[in-house]
Short mmCIF file of C-alpha atoms in Angstrom, two decimals:
data_model
loop_
_atom_site.label_atom_id
_atom_site.label_comp_id
_atom_site.label_asym_id
_atom_site.label_seq_id
_atom_site.Cartn_x
_atom_site.Cartn_y
_atom_site.Cartn_z
CA MET A 146 35.31 -32.11 175.36
CA PHE A 147 34.40 -35.58 176.68
CA ARG A 148 34.45 -36.99 173.12
CA ILE A 149 37.90 -35.50 172.41
CA LEU A 150 39.28 -36.98 175.63
CA ALA A 151 37.87 -40.43 174.77
CA VAL A 152 39.36 -40.35 171.24
CA ALA A 153 42.74 -39.16 172.55
CA THR A 154 42.80 -41.90 175.19
CA ALA A 155 41.88 -44.60 172.67
CA ALA A 156 44.51 -43.37 170.21
CA ALA A 157 47.20 -43.33 172.90
CA SER A 158 46.28 -46.89 173.95
CA VAL A 159 46.56 -48.16 170.38
CA LEU A 160 49.88 -46.42 169.85
CA ILE A 161 51.35 -47.65 173.11
CA SER A 162 50.18 -51.24 172.70
CA GLY A 163 51.21 -51.34 169.05
CA CYS A 164 54.66 -49.78 169.45
CA LEU A 165 56.02 -51.08 172.70
CA PRO A 166 57.54 -54.56 172.89
CA PRO A 167 55.87 -57.00 175.26
CA PRO A 168 57.27 -57.18 178.79
CA PRO A 169 59.98 -59.80 179.47
CA GLY A 170 58.50 -63.29 179.62
CA HIS A 171 55.44 -62.44 177.51
CA PHE A 172 55.09 -63.86 174.03
CA GLY A 173 52.81 -61.13 172.74
CA SER A 174 50.99 -57.95 173.54
CA PHE A 175 48.31 -57.61 176.20
CA ALA A 176 45.61 -57.20 173.52
CA THR A 177 45.64 -58.14 169.85
CA PRO A 178 43.18 -58.75 167.03
CA VAL A 179 42.27 -62.46 166.99
CA THR A 180 40.59 -63.87 163.89
CA PRO A 181 38.27 -66.89 163.74
CA ASP A 182 41.07 -68.63 161.79
CA GLU A 183 43.43 -68.17 164.75
CA TYR A 184 40.89 -69.61 167.17
CA GLY A 185 40.34 -72.51 164.78
CA ARG A 186 44.03 -73.26 164.33
CA ARG A 187 44.53 -73.36 168.10
CA LEU A 188 41.43 -75.49 168.78
CA CYS A 189 42.04 -77.95 165.94
CA ARG A 190 45.85 -78.17 165.60
CA HIS A 191 46.06 -81.37 167.66
CA LEU A 192 43.91 -83.33 165.19
CA GLU A 193 45.03 -85.50 162.29
CA LEU A 194 44.88 -83.78 158.89
CA GLU A 195 41.59 -85.35 157.78
CA ASP A 196 39.87 -84.28 161.02
CA TYR A 197 41.60 -80.88 161.13
CA ALA A 198 39.75 -79.58 158.07
CA ALA A 199 36.35 -80.60 159.45
CA CYS A 200 37.12 -79.04 162.84
CA LEU A 201 38.35 -75.80 161.26
CA SER A 202 35.23 -75.63 159.08
CA GLU A 203 33.06 -76.10 162.18
CA VAL A 204 34.86 -73.27 164.02
CA LEU A 205 34.63 -70.91 161.03
CA GLY A 206 30.96 -71.80 160.53
CA TYR A 207 30.28 -71.03 164.17
CA PHE A 208 31.73 -67.53 163.73
CA GLU A 209 29.71 -66.91 160.55
CA GLU A 210 26.39 -67.45 162.33
CA PRO A 211 25.03 -64.25 163.86
CA ARG A 212 24.92 -64.48 167.63
CA PRO A 213 23.31 -62.06 170.04
CA ASP A 214 25.55 -60.53 172.65
CA ASP A 215 23.26 -61.68 175.41
CA LEU A 216 25.82 -62.45 178.10
CA PRO A 217 25.10 -60.46 181.20
CA TYR A 218 27.90 -58.25 182.43
CA GLY A 219 29.25 -58.71 185.89
CA ARG A 220 30.70 -62.13 186.57
CA ASN A 221 30.59 -63.21 182.89
CA SER A 222 32.51 -60.19 181.66
CA ASN A 223 35.70 -61.43 183.31
CA ALA A 224 35.12 -65.18 183.59
CA GLY A 225 34.12 -67.99 181.30
CA PRO A 226 35.16 -71.13 179.45
CA ILE A 227 38.79 -71.94 178.68
CA ALA A 228 40.30 -74.67 176.49
CA LEU A 229 43.87 -75.94 176.70
CA VAL A 230 45.23 -78.26 174.02
CA LEU A 231 48.06 -80.20 175.69
CA ASP A 232 49.66 -83.45 174.53
CA ARG A 233 47.03 -83.75 171.75
CA ARG A 234 44.24 -83.68 174.36
CA VAL A 235 41.67 -80.95 174.91
CA TYR A 236 41.35 -79.86 178.54
CA LEU A 237 38.31 -77.72 179.31
CA GLY A 238 37.38 -75.63 182.29
CA ARG A 239 36.78 -72.14 183.58
CA TYR A 240 38.83 -68.99 184.13
CA GLU A 241 38.22 -65.95 186.32
CA ALA A 242 40.18 -62.73 185.91
CA THR A 243 40.62 -59.29 187.38
CA PRO A 244 43.36 -56.78 186.61
CA LEU A 245 45.34 -57.95 189.66
CA ALA A 246 44.51 -61.67 189.86
CA THR A 247 43.63 -64.42 187.41
CA ARG A 248 43.10 -68.16 187.82
CA PHE A 249 41.97 -71.10 185.73
CA ARG A 250 41.38 -74.80 186.07
CA VAL A 251 41.02 -77.19 183.14
CA ALA A 252 40.43 -80.93 183.12
CA GLN A 253 40.39 -83.85 180.71
CA GLY A 254 39.09 -86.93 182.47
CA GLU A 255 41.12 -87.37 185.66
CA ARG A 256 43.93 -85.13 184.37
CA TYR A 257 43.90 -81.44 185.17
CA CYS A 258 46.02 -78.30 185.12
CA MET A 259 45.46 -75.14 187.08
CA GLY A 260 47.21 -71.85 187.19
CA GLY A 261 47.05 -68.29 188.31
CA TYR A 262 48.75 -65.16 189.45
CA ASN A 263 47.89 -62.79 192.24
CA ALA A 264 49.47 -59.38 192.59
CA PHE A 265 48.26 -59.25 196.20
CA ALA A 266 50.29 -62.39 196.96
CA GLY A 267 53.48 -61.04 195.40
CA SER A 268 53.19 -61.90 191.69
CA THR A 269 55.16 -59.23 189.83
CA ASP A 270 53.79 -59.83 186.33
CA ALA A 271 50.76 -61.30 184.59
CA ILE A 272 52.42 -64.64 183.84
CA LEU A 273 50.37 -67.46 185.38
CA ASP A 274 52.18 -70.17 187.35
CA VAL A 275 50.77 -73.54 186.27
CA GLN A 276 50.74 -76.96 187.90
CA CYS A 277 49.32 -80.12 186.33
CA SER A 278 48.11 -83.29 188.03
CA ASP A 279 50.97 -85.30 186.50
CA GLY A 280 53.48 -83.19 188.46
CA ARG A 281 54.60 -80.97 185.60
CA ARG A 282 54.90 -77.25 186.25
CA GLY A 283 55.27 -74.26 183.99
CA TRP A 284 53.76 -70.92 183.06
CA ALA A 285 50.97 -69.57 180.90
CA ASP A 286 50.76 -66.24 179.10
CA LEU A 287 47.34 -64.96 177.99
CA THR A 288 46.58 -62.24 175.44
CA SER A 289 43.13 -60.68 175.19
CA ALA A 290 41.35 -60.18 171.92
CA LEU A 291 40.44 -56.56 171.26
CA ASP A 292 36.98 -57.10 172.78
CA GLY A 293 38.63 -57.84 176.14
CA ARG A 294 36.35 -60.81 176.85
CA ASN A 295 38.05 -63.51 174.77
CA GLY A 296 41.56 -64.39 173.80
CA ILE A 297 44.42 -66.77 173.19
CA GLY A 298 47.56 -67.83 174.97
CA ARG A 299 50.22 -70.42 175.37
CA LEU A 300 51.40 -72.71 178.11
CA GLU A 301 54.99 -73.82 178.44
CA LEU A 302 55.98 -76.55 180.88
CA GLU A 303 59.44 -77.00 182.41
CA ASP A 304 60.03 -80.11 180.28
CA GLY A 305 59.64 -78.00 177.09
CA THR A 306 56.08 -79.12 176.30
CA GLN A 307 53.96 -76.32 174.87
CA ALA A 308 50.19 -76.00 174.66
CA GLU A 309 47.65 -73.68 173.05
CA ILE A 310 45.01 -71.79 175.02
CA VAL A 311 41.70 -70.29 173.86
CA TYR A 312 39.30 -68.59 176.26
CA GLY A 313 36.01 -66.71 176.29
CA TYR A 314 32.38 -67.22 175.40
CA THR A 315 32.67 -65.87 171.85
CA ALA A 316 35.60 -68.15 171.07
CA LEU A 317 34.23 -71.32 172.70
CA GLY A 318 30.47 -70.84 172.68
CA GLN A 319 28.02 -68.64 174.50
CA ALA A 320 25.98 -71.48 175.93
CA GLU A 321 26.63 -75.00 177.09
CA PRO A 322 27.39 -77.41 175.56
CA TYR A 323 30.37 -75.78 173.86
CA PRO A 324 30.38 -76.44 170.13
CA TYR A 325 33.72 -78.15 169.44
CA VAL A 326 33.99 -80.73 172.18
CA GLN A 327 31.24 -82.54 174.04
CA TRP A 328 31.88 -82.12 177.74
CA THR A 329 30.34 -81.24 181.05
CA PRO A 330 31.96 -78.17 182.60
CA PRO A 331 33.30 -78.53 186.14
CA ALA A 332 31.15 -77.21 188.96
CA ASP A 333 32.07 -73.74 190.21
#
């Protein structure tokens, strides 16, 4: 009986998420399959063509290496590294998420962007309000990969600038330093 209920629930979730359009303001579904190629395109798109191929090969090679799933659950199951590629620069930082509140902060040198939503404070959807240190504002929309611990997204600023987002330990590396960019993560 328990097994039948689990299968029925999983099937209903797949049907609902696959058939219903995303809510207004969202660019995609809440969960979607994300391939290593998609992570690579988002992490490397800002590079010149000759560097793009090397970066994409590095990302794909990273995914081909077997990695243990040794992240402890708890805090790491809904928090981790996040990368934002904005204005041909890679901003890195950390995100923390719950079903009713999410926040992130990324930095590149002195520049930073941060965003979040909080249903307890009146946010009516899962679109994150974003503010950057240069005064620009906008919104971010995140979509989870099917594993629920990693994903992709986009940022759109009021001036029309768009940026790519990749988040999660599997997508960016399970241990510091992260493999694609040498950096020191901000203190929690």
